[in-house]
PDB file of C-alpha atoms in Angstrom:
ATOM      1  CA  MET A   1      -5.913  23.768   1.224  1.00  0.00           C
ATOM      2  CA  THR A   2      -2.532  22.365   0.697  1.00  0.00           C
ATOM      3  CA  ALA A   3      -1.201  18.974   1.700  1.00  0.00           C
ATOM      4  CA  GLU A   4       0.424  18.086   5.296  1.00  0.00           C
ATOM      5  CA  PRO A   5       4.255  19.680   5.463  1.00  0.00           C
ATOM      6  CA  GLY A   6       6.557  17.174   3.627  1.00  0.00           C
ATOM      7  CA  PRO A   7       9.953  16.642   4.011  1.00  0.00           C
ATOM      8  CA  ARG A   8      10.646  19.807   1.866  1.00  0.00           C
ATOM      9  CA  SER A   9       8.577  22.214   3.336  1.00  0.00           C
ATOM     10  CA  GLY A  10       8.339  21.581   6.987  1.00  0.00           C
ATOM     11  CA  PRO A  11      10.372  20.546   9.905  1.00  0.00           C
ATOM     12  CA  ARG A  12      10.723  16.409  10.470  1.00  0.00           C
ATOM     13  CA  SER A  13      11.252  14.816  13.632  1.00  0.00           C
ATOM     14  CA  GLY A  14      13.443  11.677  12.054  1.00  0.00           C
ATOM     15  CA  PRO A  15      17.184  11.596  11.760  1.00  0.00           C
ATOM     16  CA  TRP A  16      16.858  11.278   7.992  1.00  0.00           C
ATOM     17  CA  PRO A  17      16.837  14.490   6.219  1.00  0.00           C
ATOM     18  CA  GLY A  18      16.952  14.266   2.335  1.00  0.00           C
ATOM     19  CA  VAL A  19      14.938  12.743  -0.137  1.00  0.00           C
ATOM     20  CA  PRO A  20      14.903  10.101  -1.487  1.00  0.00           C
ATOM     21  CA  ASP A  21      18.084   8.823   0.266  1.00  0.00           C
ATOM     22  CA  GLY A  22      16.294  10.299   3.612  1.00  0.00           C
ATOM     23  CA  GLN A  23      12.665   8.782   2.520  1.00  0.00           C
ATOM     24  CA  ARG A  24      14.431   5.218   2.277  1.00  0.00           C
ATOM     25  CA  ALA A  25      16.085   5.138   5.427  1.00  0.00           C
ATOM     26  CA  VAL A  26      13.117   6.401   7.176  1.00  0.00           C
ATOM     27  CA  GLN A  27      10.534   4.182   5.469  1.00  0.00           C
ATOM     28  CA  HIS A  28      12.899   0.882   5.956  1.00  0.00           C
ATOM     29  CA  HIS A  29      13.709   1.939   9.773  1.00  0.00           C
ATOM     30  CA  TYR A  30       9.558   2.237  10.212  1.00  0.00           C
ATOM     31  CA  HIS A  31       8.846  -1.007   8.495  1.00  0.00           C
ATOM     32  CA  ARG A  32      11.759  -3.129  10.360  1.00  0.00           C
ATOM     33  CA  GLU A  33      10.378  -1.841  13.714  1.00  0.00           C
ATOM     34  CA  LEU A  34       6.964  -2.171  12.811  1.00  0.00           C
ATOM     35  CA  PHE A  35       7.471  -5.737  11.398  1.00  0.00           C
ATOM     36  CA  PRO A  36      11.203  -7.232  12.075  1.00  0.00           C
ATOM     37  CA  ALA A  37       9.895 -11.064  11.943  1.00  0.00           C
ATOM     38  CA  LEU A  38       9.234 -10.377   7.900  1.00  0.00           C
ATOM     39  CA  HIS A  39      13.148 -10.288   7.774  1.00  0.00           C
ATOM     40  CA  ASP A  40      13.470 -13.846   8.593  1.00  0.00           C
ATOM     41  CA  TRP A  41      10.721 -14.784   6.100  1.00  0.00           C
ATOM     42  CA  GLU A  42      11.180 -18.637   6.283  1.00  0.00           C
ATOM     43  CA  ARG A  43      11.147 -18.893   9.904  1.00  0.00           C
ATOM     44  CA  THR A  44       7.768 -16.271   9.994  1.00  0.00           C
ATOM     45  CA  GLU A  45       6.450 -18.302   7.046  1.00  0.00           C
ATOM     46  CA  ARG A  46       6.393 -21.788   8.507  1.00  0.00           C
ATOM     47  CA  SER A  47       4.424 -20.057  11.360  1.00  0.00           C
ATOM     48  CA  ILE A  48       1.538 -18.329   9.555  1.00  0.00           C
ATOM     49  CA  VAL A  49       1.083 -21.941   7.810  1.00  0.00           C
ATOM     50  CA  GLU A  50       1.006 -23.731  10.778  1.00  0.00           C
ATOM     51  CA  PHE A  51      -1.484 -21.503  12.305  1.00  0.00           C
ATOM     52  CA  THR A  52      -3.535 -20.591   9.199  1.00  0.00           C
ATOM     53  CA  GLY A  53      -2.997 -23.517   7.316  1.00  0.00           C
ATOM     54  CA  GLU A  54      -2.950 -21.742   4.044  1.00  0.00           C
ATOM     55  CA  GLU A  55       0.207 -21.703   2.076  1.00  0.00           C
ATOM     56  CA  GLY A  56      -0.849 -18.693  -0.480  1.00  0.00           C
ATOM     57  CA  PRO A  57      -0.414 -14.925   0.210  1.00  0.00           C
ATOM     58  CA  GLY A  58      -4.053 -14.845   2.427  1.00  0.00           C
ATOM     59  CA  GLY A  59      -4.793 -15.519   5.753  1.00  0.00           C
ATOM     60  CA  LEU A  60      -2.387 -13.639   8.517  1.00  0.00           C
ATOM     61  CA  LEU A  61      -0.315 -12.379   5.256  1.00  0.00           C
ATOM     62  CA  GLY A  62      -2.990  -9.768   5.667  1.00  0.00           C
ATOM     63  CA  LEU A  63      -1.974  -8.550   8.877  1.00  0.00           C
ATOM     64  CA  ASP A  64       1.421  -7.639   7.643  1.00  0.00           C
ATOM     65  CA  GLN A  65       1.697  -6.980   4.240  1.00  0.00           C
ATOM     66  CA  MET A  66      -1.467  -5.253   3.135  1.00  0.00           C
ATOM     67  CA  GLY A  67      -1.770  -2.080   4.863  1.00  0.00           C
ATOM     68  CA  HIS A  68      -4.699  -1.122   6.968  1.00  0.00           C
ATOM     69  CA  PHE A  69      -7.192  -2.444   4.738  1.00  0.00           C
ATOM     70  CA  GLY A  70      -5.782  -6.110   4.323  1.00  0.00           C
ATOM     71  CA  PRO A  71      -6.888  -8.534   1.799  1.00  0.00           C
ATOM     72  CA  GLN A  72     -10.186  -6.814   1.653  1.00  0.00           C
ATOM     73  CA  GLY A  73      -8.330  -3.177   0.029  1.00  0.00           C
ATOM     74  CA  CYS A  74      -6.767  -5.701  -2.369  1.00  0.00           C
ATOM     75  CA  ASP A  75     -10.026  -7.257  -3.569  1.00  0.00           C
ATOM     76  CA  LEU A  76     -11.757  -3.532  -3.995  1.00  0.00           C
ATOM     77  CA  VAL A  77      -8.378  -2.737  -6.500  1.00  0.00           C
ATOM     78  CA  ALA A  78      -8.688  -6.162  -8.315  1.00  0.00           C
ATOM     79  CA  GLU A  79     -12.237  -5.800  -8.834  1.00  0.00           C
ATOM     80  CA  ALA A  80     -11.708  -2.372  -9.888  1.00  0.00           C
ATOM     81  CA  VAL A  81      -9.277  -3.512 -12.716  1.00  0.00           C
ATOM     82  CA  ALA A  82     -11.809  -6.578 -13.859  1.00  0.00           C
ATOM     83  CA  GLU A  83     -14.747  -3.717 -14.085  1.00  0.00           C
ATOM     84  CA  GLY A  84     -12.158  -1.586 -16.101  1.00  0.00           C
ATOM     85  CA  GLY A  85     -13.171  -2.593 -19.669  1.00  0.00           C
ATOM     86  CA  GLY A  86     -13.223  -5.034 -22.318  1.00  0.00           C
ATOM     87  CA  ALA A  87      -9.987  -4.299 -23.453  1.00  0.00           C
ATOM     88  CA  LEU A  88      -8.403  -6.016 -20.382  1.00  0.00           C
ATOM     89  CA  ARG A  89     -11.022  -8.773 -20.103  1.00  0.00           C
ATOM     90  CA  ALA A  90      -9.947  -9.547 -23.792  1.00  0.00           C
ATOM     91  CA  ALA A  91      -5.609  -9.830 -23.424  1.00  0.00           C
ATOM     92  CA  THR A  92      -3.104 -10.576 -20.901  1.00  0.00           C
ATOM     93  CA  VAL A  93      -1.931  -7.293 -19.059  1.00  0.00           C
ATOM     94  CA  ASP A  94       1.241  -5.702 -17.882  1.00  0.00           C
ATOM     95  CA  LEU A  95       0.941  -4.311 -14.210  1.00  0.00           C
ATOM     96  CA  CYS A  96       2.905  -2.522 -11.813  1.00  0.00           C
ATOM     97  CA  GLU A  97       2.551  -1.616  -8.383  1.00  0.00           C
ATOM     98  CA  LEU A  98       3.901   1.071  -6.844  1.00  0.00           C
ATOM     99  CA  GLY A  99       4.873   1.077  -3.398  1.00  0.00           C
ATOM    100  CA  SER A 100       5.007  -2.833  -2.857  1.00  0.00           C
ATOM    101  CA  GLY A 101       6.811  -3.153  -0.119  1.00  0.00           C
ATOM    102  CA  PHE A 102       7.211  -7.083   0.967  1.00  0.00           C
ATOM    103  CA  GLY A 103       5.068  -7.688  -1.917  1.00  0.00           C
ATOM    104  CA  GLY A 104       1.729  -9.464  -0.065  1.00  0.00           C
ATOM    105  CA  ALA A 105      -0.395  -7.153  -1.830  1.00  0.00           C
ATOM    106  CA  LEU A 106       0.823  -7.235  -5.138  1.00  0.00           C
ATOM    107  CA  ARG A 107       1.346 -11.192  -4.935  1.00  0.00           C
ATOM    108  CA  TYR A 108      -2.201 -11.626  -3.886  1.00  0.00           C
ATOM    109  CA  THR A 109      -3.594  -8.700  -6.359  1.00  0.00           C
ATOM    110  CA  VAL A 110      -2.061 -10.822  -8.989  1.00  0.00           C
ATOM    111  CA  ASP A 111      -3.993 -14.030  -7.783  1.00  0.00           C
ATOM    112  CA  ARG A 112      -7.012 -12.013  -7.424  1.00  0.00           C
ATOM    113  CA  LEU A 113      -7.246 -11.172 -10.897  1.00  0.00           C
ATOM    114  CA  THR A 114      -6.532 -14.334 -12.383  1.00  0.00           C
ATOM    115  CA  ALA A 115      -9.626 -15.753 -10.249  1.00  0.00           C
ATOM    116  CA  LEU A 116     -11.246 -12.937 -12.194  1.00  0.00           C
ATOM    117  CA  GLY A 117     -10.396 -13.977 -15.296  1.00  0.00           C
ATOM    118  CA  ILE A 118      -7.522 -11.128 -16.152  1.00  0.00           C
ATOM    119  CA  ALA A 119      -4.414 -13.018 -17.114  1.00  0.00           C
ATOM    120  CA  VAL A 120      -1.464 -10.966 -15.975  1.00  0.00           C
ATOM    121  CA  GLN A 121       1.290 -11.387 -18.093  1.00  0.00           C
ATOM    122  CA  ARG A 122       3.491  -9.247 -16.037  1.00  0.00           C
ATOM    123  CA  ALA A 123       3.606  -7.823 -12.825  1.00  0.00           C
ATOM    124  CA  TYR A 124       6.545  -5.143 -11.429  1.00  0.00           C
ATOM    125  CA  GLY A 125       6.492  -4.485  -7.611  1.00  0.00           C
ATOM    126  CA  VAL A 126       8.247  -1.405  -7.536  1.00  0.00           C
ATOM    127  CA  ASP A 127      10.034  -0.069  -3.596  1.00  0.00           C
ATOM    128  CA  LEU A 128      12.289   2.397  -2.541  1.00  0.00           C
ATOM    129  CA  VAL A 129      13.636   0.220   0.108  1.00  0.00           C
ATOM    130  CA  ALA A 130      16.546  -2.582  -1.008  1.00  0.00           C
ATOM    131  CA  GLU A 131      15.665  -4.722   1.914  1.00  0.00           C
ATOM    132  CA  HIS A 132      11.842  -4.766   1.337  1.00  0.00           C
ATOM    133  CA  CYS A 133      12.659  -5.910  -2.329  1.00  0.00           C
ATOM    134  CA  GLU A 134      14.940  -8.778  -1.271  1.00  0.00           C
ATOM    135  CA  VAL A 135      12.320 -10.074   1.076  1.00  0.00           C
ATOM    136  CA  SER A 136      10.154  -9.987  -1.576  1.00  0.00           C
ATOM    137  CA  ARG A 137      11.910 -11.659  -4.209  1.00  0.00           C
ATOM    138  CA  ARG A 138      13.008 -14.185  -1.340  1.00  0.00           C
ATOM    139  CA  ILE A 139       8.986 -14.846  -1.144  1.00  0.00           C
ATOM    140  CA  SER A 140       8.367 -14.857  -4.772  1.00  0.00           C
ATOM    141  CA  ARG A 141      11.285 -17.509  -5.684  1.00  0.00           C
ATOM    142  CA  ALA A 142       9.869 -19.394  -2.805  1.00  0.00           C
ATOM    143  CA  GLN A 143       6.261 -19.435  -4.674  1.00  0.00           C
ATOM    144  CA  GLY A 144       7.281 -20.312  -7.965  1.00  0.00           C
ATOM    145  CA  ARG A 145       6.424 -16.578  -9.216  1.00  0.00           C
ATOM    146  CA  LYS A 146       7.830 -16.100 -12.813  1.00  0.00           C
ATOM    147  CA  GLU A 147       5.650 -13.572 -13.567  1.00  0.00           C
ATOM    148  CA  ILE A 148       6.636 -11.044 -10.864  1.00  0.00           C
ATOM    149  CA  ALA A 149       9.775  -8.896 -10.873  1.00  0.00           C
ATOM    150  CA  GLU A 150      11.082  -6.754  -7.948  1.00  0.00           C
ATOM    151  CA  ILE A 151      12.461  -3.180  -8.966  1.00  0.00           C
ATOM    152  CA  CYS A 152      14.515  -1.307  -6.267  1.00  0.00           C
ATOM    153  CA  ALA A 153      13.622   2.374  -7.334  1.00  0.00           C
ATOM    154  CA  SER A 154      11.274   5.516  -6.756  1.00  0.00           C
ATOM    155  CA  ALA A 155       8.058   5.785  -7.536  1.00  0.00           C
ATOM    156  CA  THR A 156       8.780   8.523  -8.776  1.00  0.00           C
ATOM    157  CA  ALA A 157      11.199   7.251 -11.479  1.00  0.00           C
ATOM    158  CA  VAL A 158      10.510   3.546 -12.310  1.00  0.00           C
ATOM    159  CA  PRO A 159      12.711   2.330 -14.795  1.00  0.00           C
ATOM    160  CA  LEU A 160      10.361   1.249 -17.428  1.00  0.00           C
ATOM    161  CA  PRO A 161       9.847   2.741 -20.973  1.00  0.00           C
ATOM    162  CA  ASP A 162       6.818   5.464 -21.257  1.00  0.00           C
ATOM    163  CA  ALA A 163       3.538   3.419 -22.178  1.00  0.00           C
ATOM    164  CA  SER A 164       4.822   0.278 -21.275  1.00  0.00           C
ATOM    165  CA  LEU A 165       1.616  -0.903 -18.831  1.00  0.00           C
ATOM    166  CA  ASP A 166      -2.004  -1.934 -18.811  1.00  0.00           C
ATOM    167  CA  VAL A 167      -2.604  -1.031 -15.458  1.00  0.00           C
ATOM    168  CA  VAL A 168      -0.751   0.709 -12.529  1.00  0.00           C
ATOM    169  CA  VAL A 169      -1.644   0.003  -8.873  1.00  0.00           C
ATOM    170  CA  VAL A 170      -1.224   1.675  -5.655  1.00  0.00           C
ATOM    171  CA  THR A 171      -2.409  -0.602  -2.566  1.00  0.00           C
ATOM    172  CA  GLY A 172      -2.455   1.693   0.732  1.00  0.00           C
ATOM    173  CA  SER A 173       1.146   3.148  -0.364  1.00  0.00           C
ATOM    174  CA  MET A 174       0.274   6.502  -0.963  1.00  0.00           C
ATOM    175  CA  PRO A 175       0.999   7.805   2.554  1.00  0.00           C
ATOM    176  CA  HIS A 176       4.203   6.809   2.189  1.00  0.00           C
ATOM    177  CA  PHE A 177       5.183   9.071  -0.823  1.00  0.00           C
ATOM    178  CA  PRO A 178       6.099  12.558  -0.004  1.00  0.00           C
ATOM    179  CA  GLU A 179       5.591  13.987  -3.403  1.00  0.00           C
ATOM    180  CA  PRO A 180       2.224  11.852  -4.440  1.00  0.00           C
ATOM    181  CA  GLY A 181       1.459  13.785  -7.050  1.00  0.00           C
ATOM    182  CA  GLU A 182       4.921  13.040  -8.997  1.00  0.00           C
ATOM    183  CA  VAL A 183       3.769   9.373  -8.030  1.00  0.00           C
ATOM    184  CA  ILE A 184       0.433  10.110  -9.922  1.00  0.00           C
ATOM    185  CA  ARG A 185       2.486  11.727 -12.876  1.00  0.00           C
ATOM    186  CA  GLU A 186       4.646   8.849 -13.093  1.00  0.00           C
ATOM    187  CA  ALA A 187       1.994   6.519 -13.377  1.00  0.00           C
ATOM    188  CA  GLY A 188       0.430   8.688 -16.503  1.00  0.00           C
ATOM    189  CA  ARG A 189       3.971   7.813 -18.000  1.00  0.00           C
ATOM    190  CA  LEU A 190       4.065   4.499 -17.592  1.00  0.00           C
ATOM    191  CA  LEU A 191       0.092   3.711 -18.721  1.00  0.00           C
ATOM    192  CA  ARG A 192      -0.732   3.111 -22.353  1.00  0.00           C
ATOM    193  CA  PRO A 193      -3.221   5.402 -23.459  1.00  0.00           C
ATOM    194  CA  GLY A 194      -6.604   3.918 -21.918  1.00  0.00           C
ATOM    195  CA  GLY A 195      -4.692   2.569 -19.246  1.00  0.00           C
ATOM    196  CA  LEU A 196      -5.691   1.996 -15.947  1.00  0.00           C
ATOM    197  CA  LEU A 197      -4.984   3.274 -12.621  1.00  0.00           C
ATOM    198  CA  ALA A 198      -6.544   1.863  -9.295  1.00  0.00           C
ATOM    199  CA  LEU A 199      -5.289   3.306  -5.970  1.00  0.00           C
ATOM    200  CA  THR A 200      -6.981   2.702  -2.549  1.00  0.00           C
ATOM    201  CA  GLU A 201      -6.623   5.775   0.310  1.00  0.00           C
ATOM    202  CA  GLU A 202      -6.143   4.576   3.330  1.00  0.00           C
ATOM    203  CA  VAL A 203      -4.820   6.932   5.309  1.00  0.00           C
ATOM    204  CA  SER A 204      -3.420   9.775   2.679  1.00  0.00           C
ATOM    205  CA  LEU A 205      -6.437  11.627   2.006  1.00  0.00           C
ATOM    206  CA  THR A 206      -8.042  14.923   4.145  1.00  0.00           C
ATOM    207  CA  PRO A 207     -11.250  16.974   3.386  1.00  0.00           C
ATOM    208  CA  GLY A 208      -8.752  19.714   3.172  1.00  0.00           C
ATOM    209  CA  TYR A 209     -10.475  21.769   6.307  1.00  0.00           C
ATOM    210  CA  LEU A 210      -9.404  19.326   9.346  1.00  0.00           C
ATOM    211  CA  ALA A 211      -5.896  17.770   9.715  1.00  0.00           C
ATOM    212  CA  PRO A 212      -4.980  14.276  11.802  1.00  0.00           C
ATOM    213  CA  SER A 213      -4.914  14.298  15.364  1.00  0.00           C
ATOM    214  CA  THR A 214      -2.171  14.262  17.737  1.00  0.00           C
ATOM    215  CA  ALA A 215      -3.152  11.082  18.798  1.00  0.00           C
ATOM    216  CA  PHE A 216      -3.206   9.408  14.960  1.00  0.00           C
ATOM    217  CA  ARG A 217       0.343  10.464  14.667  1.00  0.00           C
ATOM    218  CA  ALA A 218       1.671   8.674  17.739  1.00  0.00           C
ATOM    219  CA  THR A 219       1.411   5.241  15.293  1.00  0.00           C
ATOM    220  CA  HIS A 220       1.453   7.417  11.961  1.00  0.00           C
ATOM    221  CA  PRO A 221       4.592   9.509  12.284  1.00  0.00           C
ATOM    222  CA  ARG A 222       4.850  12.965  10.142  1.00  0.00           C
ATOM    223  CA  GLU A 223       7.507  11.693   8.689  1.00  0.00           C
ATOM    224  CA  VAL A 224       6.567   8.627   6.830  1.00  0.00           C
ATOM    225  CA  PHE A 225       2.608   9.208   6.757  1.00  0.00           C
ATOM    226  CA  PHE A 226       1.963  12.271   4.354  1.00  0.00           C
ATOM    227  CA  THR A 227      -1.263  13.521   3.470  1.00  0.00           C
ATOM    228  CA  THR A 228      -3.059  15.594   0.647  1.00  0.00           C
ATOM    229  CA  PRO A 229      -6.445  17.129   0.717  1.00  0.00           C
ATOM    230  CA  LEU A 230      -8.920  15.867  -1.655  1.00  0.00           C
ATOM    231  CA  ALA A 231      -9.006  18.950  -3.808  1.00  0.00           C
ATOM    232  CA  ASP A 232      -5.634  18.565  -4.628  1.00  0.00           C
ATOM    233  CA  ARG A 233      -5.261  14.859  -5.338  1.00  0.00           C
ATOM    234  CA  LEU A 234      -7.918  15.102  -7.572  1.00  0.00           C
ATOM    235  CA  ARG A 235      -5.671  18.332  -9.611  1.00  0.00           C
ATOM    236  CA  GLN A 236      -2.980  16.035  -9.638  1.00  0.00           C
ATOM    237  CA  LEU A 237      -4.822  13.108 -11.458  1.00  0.00           C
ATOM    238  CA  ASP A 238      -5.871  15.937 -13.741  1.00  0.00           C
ATOM    239  CA  GLN A 239      -2.486  17.477 -14.191  1.00  0.00           C
ATOM    240  CA  ALA A 240      -1.198  13.912 -15.288  1.00  0.00           C
ATOM    241  CA  GLY A 241      -3.185  13.301 -18.110  1.00  0.00           C
ATOM    242  CA  PHE A 242      -6.120  11.018 -16.670  1.00  0.00           C
ATOM    243  CA  VAL A 243      -9.473  11.517 -17.616  1.00  0.00           C
ATOM    244  CA  ASP A 244     -12.565   9.436 -16.063  1.00  0.00           C
ATOM    245  CA  VAL A 245     -11.761   9.705 -12.534  1.00  0.00           C
ATOM    246  CA  VAL A 246     -13.747   8.221  -9.805  1.00  0.00           C
ATOM    247  CA  PRO A 247     -13.401   8.333  -6.827  1.00  0.00           C
ATOM    248  CA  ARG A 248     -15.464   5.996  -4.538  1.00  0.00           C
ATOM    249  CA  ASP A 249     -15.995   6.975  -0.270  1.00  0.00           C
ATOM    250  CA  LEU A 250     -15.157   3.981   1.596  1.00  0.00           C
ATOM    251  CA  THR A 251     -15.801   5.740   4.811  1.00  0.00           C
ATOM    252  CA  GLU A 252     -18.512   3.434   6.207  1.00  0.00           C
ATOM    253  CA  TRP A 253     -16.884  -0.045   4.704  1.00  0.00           C
ATOM    254  CA  ALA A 254     -13.233   1.336   5.988  1.00  0.00           C
ATOM    255  CA  ALA A 255     -14.476   1.619   9.489  1.00  0.00           C
ATOM    256  CA  ALA A 256     -16.734  -1.648   9.372  1.00  0.00           C
ATOM    257  CA  LEU A 257     -13.317  -3.406   8.050  1.00  0.00           C
ATOM    258  CA  LEU A 258     -11.324  -1.796  10.483  1.00  0.00           C
ATOM    259  CA  ALA A 259     -13.422  -3.079  13.551  1.00  0.00           C
ATOM    260  CA  ASP A 260     -13.736  -6.737  12.386  1.00  0.00           C
ATOM    261  CA  ARG A 261      -9.703  -6.574  11.688  1.00  0.00           C
ATOM    262  CA  LEU A 262      -9.452  -5.489  15.271  1.00  0.00           C
ATOM    263  CA  LYS A 263     -11.459  -8.361  16.764  1.00  0.00           C
ATOM    264  CA  VAL A 264      -9.470 -10.657  14.976  1.00  0.00           C
ATOM    265  CA  VAL A 265      -6.119  -9.118  16.238  1.00  0.00           C
ATOM    266  CA  ARG A 266      -7.545  -8.913  19.947  1.00  0.00           C
ATOM    267  CA  ILE A 267      -9.063 -12.299  19.852  1.00  0.00           C
ATOM    268  CA  PHE A 268      -5.551 -13.723  18.337  1.00  0.00           C
ATOM    269  CA  ARG A 269      -3.569 -11.529  19.879  1.00  0.00           C
ATOM    270  CA  GLY A 270      -1.331 -14.297  21.444  1.00  0.00           C
ATOM    271  CA  SER A 271      -0.750 -16.256  18.097  1.00  0.00           C
ATOM    272  CA  VAL A 272       0.219 -12.896  16.038  1.00  0.00           C
ATOM    273  CA  ALA A 273       2.583 -12.085  18.880  1.00  0.00           C
ATOM    274  CA  GLY A 274       4.022 -15.412  18.474  1.00  0.00           C
ATOM    275  CA  ILE A 275       4.364 -15.037  14.788  1.00  0.00           C
ATOM    276  CA  TYR A 276       5.569 -11.163  14.635  1.00  0.00           C
ATOM    277  CA  GLY A 277       6.311 -10.953  18.056  1.00  0.00           C
ATOM    278  CA  ALA A 278       4.268  -8.808  21.198  1.00  0.00           C
ATOM    279  CA  THR A 279       5.437  -5.131  20.202  1.00  0.00           C
ATOM    280  CA  SER A 280       4.276  -5.679  16.472  1.00  0.00           C
ATOM    281  CA  ALA A 281       1.497  -7.263  17.569  1.00  0.00           C
ATOM    282  CA  ASP A 282       0.580  -4.369  19.853  1.00  0.00           C
ATOM    283  CA  LEU A 283       1.401  -1.619  17.195  1.00  0.00           C
ATOM    284  CA  ILE A 284      -1.119  -3.130  14.504  1.00  0.00           C
ATOM    285  CA  ARG A 285      -3.462  -3.128  16.952  1.00  0.00           C
ATOM    286  CA  ASP A 286      -2.957   0.630  18.049  1.00  0.00           C
ATOM    287  CA  THR A 287      -2.233   1.402  14.192  1.00  0.00           C
ATOM    288  CA  LEU A 288      -5.483   0.313  13.062  1.00  0.00           C
ATOM    289  CA  THR A 289      -7.118   1.693  16.340  1.00  0.00           C
ATOM    290  CA  ALA A 290      -5.998   4.945  15.435  1.00  0.00           C
ATOM    291  CA  ALA A 291      -6.862   4.753  11.768  1.00  0.00           C
ATOM    292  CA  ARG A 292     -10.643   3.678  12.683  1.00  0.00           C
ATOM    293  CA  GLU A 293     -10.956   6.937  14.919  1.00  0.00           C
ATOM    294  CA  GLU A 294      -9.758   9.364  12.102  1.00  0.00           C
ATOM    295  CA  TYR A 295     -12.396   7.611   9.763  1.00  0.00           C
ATOM    296  CA  VAL A 296     -15.369   8.151  12.215  1.00  0.00           C
ATOM    297  CA  ALA A 297     -14.160  11.683  13.088  1.00  0.00           C
ATOM    298  CA  GLY A 298     -13.766  12.693   9.341  1.00  0.00           C
ATOM    299  CA  ARG A 299     -10.129  13.971   9.398  1.00  0.00           C
ATOM    300  CA  LEU A 300      -9.258  11.742   7.112  1.00  0.00           C
ATOM    301  CA  LEU A 301     -11.068  10.097   3.862  1.00  0.00           C
ATOM    302  CA  PRO A 302     -11.012   6.342   3.238  1.00  0.00           C
ATOM    303  CA  ALA A 303     -11.257   6.208  -0.891  1.00  0.00           C
ATOM    304  CA  LEU A 304     -10.448   4.560  -4.062  1.00  0.00           C
ATOM    305  CA  PHE A 305      -9.996   6.023  -7.182  1.00  0.00           C
ATOM    306  CA  THR A 306      -9.696   4.848 -10.744  1.00  0.00           C
ATOM    307  CA  ALA A 307      -8.866   6.864 -13.400  1.00  0.00           C
ATOM    308  CA  ARG A 308      -7.778   6.339 -17.106  1.00  0.00           C
ATOM    309  CA  ARG A 309      -4.688   7.334 -19.020  1.00  0.00           C
ATOM    310  CA  GLY A 310      -6.483   9.593 -21.558  1.00  0.00           C
TER     311      GLY A 310
END
């Protein structure tokens, strides 16, 4: 069982060959096409607040910055961290999100951890795309967040010292890593002994004997979304030195969640289109629909993983 062809082992359909520079261009292009309004964040924020009445990182931000699972996926990660052991409950923690994008999931997760009694002393958002990091900085600055620092770097080479973090999270970005094993290895390097890794697999995990459908690839192109068989993911965690690995099957939960999210998108399509544009609103709908169909068919395995650094 092997992963679907990545940028070094199979053909690419995009015009940006090479890694990591090619992936930087690919990811930037895809997310700018999907959410162009986010690059004019100040105007978009005003529209969101006007519609939701909420100034925090919740509400409709769950439709644009938090992947397929939205804020509910971040809740799973935060709760897994909160349940991760007495040491995390007793002290402040240093945390990093790999593949942080525009930073919405990181800000939401930090707030959720605070509500659960875990004080985050420092939170780093690591993303390959400089434009994403700049948008995130503007949002964090506007919200007066001094505990969050954006780092523009590959998730396989984070400029932080060995064993410098208590928690590493990945909230839905696993499919955007062409070398997920190296990302997991980097998470192991960054964590202190006993530190916790918590990650959601939204559209990144397969059973190994089935691959995503052609219809799925219409909204999740190969050069942007990479998949890995479950057996390979478990092996990657083991090779990176992780112990107490706990995979949680989210199939039923994720299918129901995406059905609910699709209802919201359809009911409020006019408002979503007014904020993000009609093309983005339709892409959000089509992306969630395609992912849900893969869950139901068993071609993708939505999951939550927790593991400790040995």
